[in-house]
Amino acid sequence: MFTKRTTTKLIAAALVFAAFDYWIWHSLRDSFRKISDESRFKEIALFARAAPEDLSLVDGWLATLPDILPGSRAAFFLAGADGSVLDLSAAEDSVRAFWEAHSSEEAYARGLESAYYLEPYMVSGGAAIDFGDEKGPTSVGVYFAPIPDESGFNVRGAIMVMAPGIGAARFETLLLTLCLLAWAIFTVLYGVSVLSRDPVTGYGVIILFALALLFVAYPLFESVRLTFMKDGAFSLETWKTTFSSRYLVSLWGSVRLGIWTASFSTLIGFACAFLIERTSVGGKKFISTLATMPVISPPFSLTLSIILLFGNNGLITRRLLNLHDFSIYGIGGLVLVQTIGMFPIAFLTLSSVLKSIDSTVEDAALDLRASRPWTFLTITLPLAMPGVLSAWLLVFTNSLADFANPLLLAGSYRVLSVDSYIEVTGRNNLGGGAALSLLLLLPSLTAFFAQRYWVNRKSFVTVTGKPSTRLTELASPPVRIALTVFVGLCLAFIVALYGTIVAGCFVKNWGIDYSFTLANIGEALSRGAKAIRDTVILSAIAAPIAGFLAMAAALLIVRKSFVAKRLLEGFLMTPFAVPGTLVGISYVLAFNKPPFLLVGTAAIIAITYVIRELPVGLETGSASLRQIDPAIEEAAQDLGADVPTVFRTIVLPLLRPAFISTMSYTFVRSMTAVSAIIFLISARWYHLTVQIYNFSENLRFGLASVLATALIIIVLVAFGVMRLLVRDEGLTEKTVSM
Amino acid sequence: MTKSSVSVTLSGVTKRFRNTKGRADTVAVHESDFVVAAGELVTLLGPSGCGKTTTLRMIAGFELPSAGRILIGSEDVTMLPPNKRDTATVFQSYGLFPHMSVADNVAYGLKLRKLPKEEIVRKVGETLKLVGLADYGDRAPGKLSGGQQQRVALARSLIVEPSVLLLDEPLSNLDALLREQMRVEIRRIQKSLGITAVYVTHDRVEAMSLSDRVIVMKDGEIKQIGTPSEIYEDPVSTFVAGFVGKVAFFPAEVTGGGPGDWECRLEGKSVRAARAAPGIGIGNSAVFMARPESLRLAESGEGVLEGRVRMNVYLGHSMECYVETKYGEVLVQIDDPISKRVYPEGGAVSVDFDHDRVRLLPTG
């Protein structure tokens, strides 16, 4: 890499470009100055022509100068018949004082003289003058201009104008920054192409690092930094408040909720997984599809139907059972909703774990005269334990980060995610909100790392080898029936919940007037049209970007080696472990000031989508790549393809399934995002889930139901399309056996 | 061939793999120096882990040497990425593109070189015919047998007319019969095209039957370079001798004589040996190397080494006689057994040497 030849090349190129850059900057700056000076002179000349004949009006006229040239002042010189200075009028003492101080200087004398010869004159270098206002010394350009009389050939007087070049200074700074930036970019790009054997990889790595630093490291850093500031100075105030009992209650609230949800979800998930993988129950595909449904459902929909059914005016609690004291709000309702929403995660994890435990070991135990329950307890369960722990931790992390459900259903039960939201939107305390979200990061990161690095390592399943195609009937008929009933009830309940949402679309005023109406649909779709459109557009933009970036990152990380590879991977995977509220708050903090003023734009929403889903895409892409025989890519290179061509002709086609699933996953998750988005929406770009929340908060449940149903339909269509496009998954599997 | 073939030169090529876990670095290849002449097929032969594949990959450009230079023709390609070198590799696992048909696989390299479509079609047809897969253009690679896949891989590499053809154990995934057939095919095509080739294998039969010269490697170092007959008849060490064929070793002491006619002591008897590896001198202890075909059986007491026949294996054109001696079991090959005396199993015999064929090797 760093040989004498390449380093010399780089230094030489950098110097040459620097010289070229300097020349450009210099010329541009000078032309700009010339042009701005010329326009200045024109304005001053025009102003000078308007000088009144009557000397008493001069002061008034001078005072109008700031209207033309903001921030400027002038002095008026009256000429005598012989050209000598007779009088000096100035609107302000500071100007007069200035003249008196400088009148003897050559430049100024020449300036006045020049004016008397009908030539405008600019004092080079300008000057600094304190106008006496609070601004302090301002640097100004000093101009002398003649005041011609009617004939145009004689001079009545002259003016000296002092005009600050605020705009000019800003432009010059911008120009300088751009030129320096151009040089820096050129040097880096050229350096990469000369020093590395594989420049395209170099560029790719640099781009990814830039993205990771800008959109992951910087916002997090900013939010941490801000929690240590108050009124512009270092302060531990924010953290003291955060660690007060008030918020520690919320922390415990989040953790307690997480524990309950994770435990119930793992239980139900395990029951479903066991039923499908270890018994001969019928309709397995049906059960497994139903069990995965809640994954794709929008955040408020389950909460909505729970409220519709069990809320204060709920169909079941009020109408059917006539309870008046029962409140679904609080931890009970939350555990219910979260469990329903998150048990699919446990189910998917556990069913893949059970699938990969070879039934032969259970057969062996049964063969040795162990009873079925004993086999389960001593063989199946211990082998599945790492998976059980994994599932528990995954659901726990998800529950901690959950924002949408507690927002509607928590009641007086406090959780950190909602508290941080209230802190930001209600009390306008961004620092406090950030601190609370960071607090939430503690249990969240612990669980994430525990799952990834401790539980994963202890997995036994790989040892048992190829999964057998037969399954062992591990449950006696009574047990199987009991399980089926249990799972059936759960799933029926879920179906009922979804049914409620759909029903809610057609009910005029839930809880009060159950008459059928189609008016809700019309009203919701028209009021929510902008939200629907914005959300679909931005999700559709984010999806291919996330897909492409994830595949490129996977390729670089899996197949290439470069400096700080683990660090880049860490950066890109971090958003997965970070709660959505923290992402939203840090983005608001990081991007609400120049040069990265992105808050309120569509860009920041799309970027949030991409960054949040990149980790999963990266994992999917990496897994896919690892299955592709490296010899295939090497063969392409060997035949003459450079890295981008290999990517385009070989890797991308083989990554198609991973690419498409990342795209659809991004689309779906972006459509149903809440916790990060709620801080970033604006009047210009709105989001469907927030609209649903607004309707719910205003008790317009009918409208909320319509939008929730619309969202579910859009998501299902997206999934359907993906299923169609990824039908030929067999391609990558074949390469493994080659 | 429209191009004239080029040589491949490695000088001082070393490959070190850095160990990040506190252990010592692995030196996969240590100071390799050799030249493959234009049009020659040279085989890198050795046991697993000897560095032969690493060396090949360095020639192809998939690994960067830690030190040394690699020249293809007169061009220094040491630092060039693989797509800029005029080499083509046939991989052990073939690396066929699963999402393209056989014809598209073979055409890939030509499409990169932006040849006109008609010419590509023509060349693909010719090359497929060359490897015997004329009608297989539209098939998917996954639907081919191992031997067919191997030939597609070969076609794909040959069609771009590389200066150097590199083959990384291309036959190891095939069954024995196919291996033999393909071995002949590859050599025939290579010779007819006159293309310079480097072949990697751990199978000595492949190496001996294919190569113009063989480079025997062990633990990252080149142990011997020579033609198949040189390696077989005149190995320089016991490792090389044992790796390229069946051999028996006996400790001996050199007592006299000189190059061409050495006198040694073995079993208290004086034995003559016509050949010796470099470094053998009077007074050294050495190892007597005898291939099965350079041993004879004689009546007990008449030969050099006493023993007992454990087993006779009749192979038709020859007979293998396993004799237990104090130095372990020795294999004696008896050609044209019908005309020779058969010593029964369990009987006592003595083993005698054909002193023109046996060789002295340094110990160790």
PDB file of C-alpha atoms in Angstrom, chain A residues 215-314:
ATOM      1  CA  PHE A 215     -26.114   8.839  10.955  1.00  0.00           C
ATOM      2  CA  VAL A 216     -25.293   6.536  13.835  1.00  0.00           C
ATOM      3  CA  ALA A 217     -22.303   7.764  15.798  1.00  0.00           C
ATOM      4  CA  TYR A 218     -22.886  11.501  15.531  1.00  0.00           C
ATOM      5  CA  PRO A 219     -26.556  11.571  16.639  1.00  0.00           C
ATOM      6  CA  LEU A 220     -25.887   9.253  19.563  1.00  0.00           C
ATOM      7  CA  PHE A 221     -22.882  11.294  20.532  1.00  0.00           C
ATOM      8  CA  GLU A 222     -24.909  14.487  20.321  1.00  0.00           C
ATOM      9  CA  SER A 223     -27.664  13.145  22.503  1.00  0.00           C
ATOM     10  CA  VAL A 224     -25.205  11.917  25.103  1.00  0.00           C
ATOM     11  CA  ARG A 225     -23.425  15.238  24.967  1.00  0.00           C
ATOM     12  CA  LEU A 226     -26.651  17.139  25.402  1.00  0.00           C
ATOM     13  CA  THR A 227     -27.565  15.235  28.520  1.00  0.00           C
ATOM     14  CA  PHE A 228     -24.467  16.729  30.095  1.00  0.00           C
ATOM     15  CA  MET A 229     -25.345  20.294  29.180  1.00  0.00           C
ATOM     16  CA  LYS A 230     -27.740  22.775  30.583  1.00  0.00           C
ATOM     17  CA  ASP A 231     -28.082  26.321  29.294  1.00  0.00           C
ATOM     18  CA  GLY A 232     -24.954  25.910  27.291  1.00  0.00           C
ATOM     19  CA  ALA A 233     -22.675  24.750  30.076  1.00  0.00           C
ATOM     20  CA  PHE A 234     -21.598  21.400  31.478  1.00  0.00           C
ATOM     21  CA  SER A 235     -24.028  20.197  34.077  1.00  0.00           C
ATOM     22  CA  LEU A 236     -25.122  16.972  35.670  1.00  0.00           C
ATOM     23  CA  GLU A 237     -28.556  18.405  36.325  1.00  0.00           C
ATOM     24  CA  THR A 238     -30.277  16.347  33.662  1.00  0.00           C
ATOM     25  CA  TRP A 239     -28.817  13.116  34.926  1.00  0.00           C
ATOM     26  CA  LYS A 240     -29.651  13.932  38.530  1.00  0.00           C
ATOM     27  CA  THR A 241     -33.283  14.320  37.533  1.00  0.00           C
ATOM     28  CA  THR A 242     -33.176  11.189  35.461  1.00  0.00           C
ATOM     29  CA  PHE A 243     -31.884   9.103  38.292  1.00  0.00           C
ATOM     30  CA  SER A 244     -34.421  10.462  40.688  1.00  0.00           C
ATOM     31  CA  SER A 245     -36.973   8.089  42.076  1.00  0.00           C
ATOM     32  CA  ARG A 246     -39.560   9.535  39.753  1.00  0.00           C
ATOM     33  CA  TYR A 247     -37.915   8.106  36.677  1.00  0.00           C
ATOM     34  CA  LEU A 248     -36.448   5.052  38.280  1.00  0.00           C
ATOM     35  CA  VAL A 249     -40.054   4.070  38.811  1.00  0.00           C
ATOM     36  CA  SER A 250     -40.490   4.268  35.050  1.00  0.00           C
ATOM     37  CA  LEU A 251     -37.351   2.249  34.480  1.00  0.00           C
ATOM     38  CA  TRP A 252     -38.646  -0.438  36.753  1.00  0.00           C
ATOM     39  CA  GLY A 253     -42.000  -0.139  35.035  1.00  0.00           C
ATOM     40  CA  SER A 254     -40.419  -0.851  31.657  1.00  0.00           C
ATOM     41  CA  VAL A 255     -38.354  -3.729  32.991  1.00  0.00           C
ATOM     42  CA  ARG A 256     -41.253  -5.296  34.855  1.00  0.00           C
ATOM     43  CA  LEU A 257     -43.462  -5.078  31.802  1.00  0.00           C
ATOM     44  CA  GLY A 258     -40.674  -6.604  29.751  1.00  0.00           C
ATOM     45  CA  ILE A 259     -40.276  -9.519  32.117  1.00  0.00           C
ATOM     46  CA  TRP A 260     -43.974 -10.340  32.113  1.00  0.00           C
ATOM     47  CA  THR A 261     -44.323  -9.979  28.364  1.00  0.00           C
ATOM     48  CA  ALA A 262     -41.202 -11.988  27.607  1.00  0.00           C
ATOM     49  CA  SER A 263     -42.237 -14.787  29.924  1.00  0.00           C
ATOM     50  CA  PHE A 264     -45.772 -15.095  28.559  1.00  0.00           C
ATOM     51  CA  SER A 265     -44.617 -14.742  24.976  1.00  0.00           C
ATOM     52  CA  THR A 266     -41.993 -17.439  25.367  1.00  0.00           C
ATOM     53  CA  LEU A 267     -44.569 -19.717  26.899  1.00  0.00           C
ATOM     54  CA  ILE A 268     -47.132 -19.246  24.162  1.00  0.00           C
ATOM     55  CA  GLY A 269     -44.451 -19.242  21.472  1.00  0.00           C
ATOM     56  CA  PHE A 270     -43.039 -22.468  22.792  1.00  0.00           C
ATOM     57  CA  ALA A 271     -46.464 -24.057  22.923  1.00  0.00           C
ATOM     58  CA  CYS A 272     -47.094 -23.157  19.290  1.00  0.00           C
ATOM     59  CA  ALA A 273     -43.641 -24.237  18.182  1.00  0.00           C
ATOM     60  CA  PHE A 274     -43.900 -27.509  20.047  1.00  0.00           C
ATOM     61  CA  LEU A 275     -47.310 -28.188  18.620  1.00  0.00           C
ATOM     62  CA  ILE A 276     -46.017 -27.745  15.111  1.00  0.00           C
ATOM     63  CA  GLU A 277     -42.591 -29.341  15.374  1.00  0.00           C
ATOM     64  CA  ARG A 278     -43.212 -32.168  17.767  1.00  0.00           C
ATOM     65  CA  THR A 279     -46.784 -33.325  17.345  1.00  0.00           C
ATOM     66  CA  SER A 280     -48.904 -34.594  14.526  1.00  0.00           C
ATOM     67  CA  VAL A 281     -51.589 -31.924  14.742  1.00  0.00           C
ATOM     68  CA  GLY A 282     -53.271 -31.003  11.478  1.00  0.00           C
ATOM     69  CA  GLY A 283     -53.304 -27.648   9.703  1.00  0.00           C
ATOM     70  CA  LYS A 284     -49.766 -26.758  10.619  1.00  0.00           C
ATOM     71  CA  LYS A 285     -49.333 -24.251   7.855  1.00  0.00           C
ATOM     72  CA  PHE A 286     -52.500 -22.499   8.922  1.00  0.00           C
ATOM     73  CA  ILE A 287     -51.435 -22.358  12.552  1.00  0.00           C
ATOM     74  CA  SER A 288     -47.983 -21.098  11.707  1.00  0.00           C
ATOM     75  CA  THR A 289     -49.317 -18.380   9.379  1.00  0.00           C
ATOM     76  CA  LEU A 290     -51.732 -17.186  12.015  1.00  0.00           C
ATOM     77  CA  ALA A 291     -49.039 -17.213  14.624  1.00  0.00           C
ATOM     78  CA  THR A 292     -46.826 -14.933  12.530  1.00  0.00           C
ATOM     79  CA  MET A 293     -49.571 -12.461  11.632  1.00  0.00           C
ATOM     80  CA  PRO A 294     -49.087 -10.053  14.531  1.00  0.00           C
ATOM     81  CA  VAL A 295     -45.541  -9.361  13.366  1.00  0.00           C
ATOM     82  CA  ILE A 296     -46.773  -7.379  10.418  1.00  0.00           C
ATOM     83  CA  SER A 297     -49.642  -5.644  12.093  1.00  0.00           C
ATOM     84  CA  PRO A 298     -49.420  -1.886  12.620  1.00  0.00           C
ATOM     85  CA  PRO A 299     -48.479  -0.685  16.058  1.00  0.00           C
ATOM     86  CA  PHE A 300     -51.770   0.698  17.230  1.00  0.00           C
ATOM     87  CA  SER A 301     -54.105  -1.843  15.765  1.00  0.00           C
ATOM     88  CA  LEU A 302     -54.045  -4.425  18.542  1.00  0.00           C
ATOM     89  CA  THR A 303     -54.210  -1.727  21.172  1.00  0.00           C
ATOM     90  CA  LEU A 304     -57.111  -0.252  19.338  1.00  0.00           C
ATOM     91  CA  SER A 305     -59.084  -3.451  19.263  1.00  0.00           C
ATOM     92  CA  ILE A 306     -58.335  -4.155  22.909  1.00  0.00           C
ATOM     93  CA  ILE A 307     -59.689  -0.747  23.780  1.00  0.00           C
ATOM     94  CA  LEU A 308     -62.693  -1.319  21.562  1.00  0.00           C
ATOM     95  CA  LEU A 309     -63.418  -4.585  23.276  1.00  0.00           C
ATOM     96  CA  PHE A 310     -62.240  -4.080  26.813  1.00  0.00           C
ATOM     97  CA  GLY A 311     -61.949  -0.346  27.228  1.00  0.00           C
ATOM     98  CA  ASN A 312     -64.091   1.826  29.413  1.00  0.00           C
ATOM     99  CA  ASN A 313     -66.757   1.772  26.768  1.00  0.00           C
ATOM    100  CA  GLY A 314     -65.765  -1.571  25.399  1.00  0.00           C
TER     101      GLY A 314
END
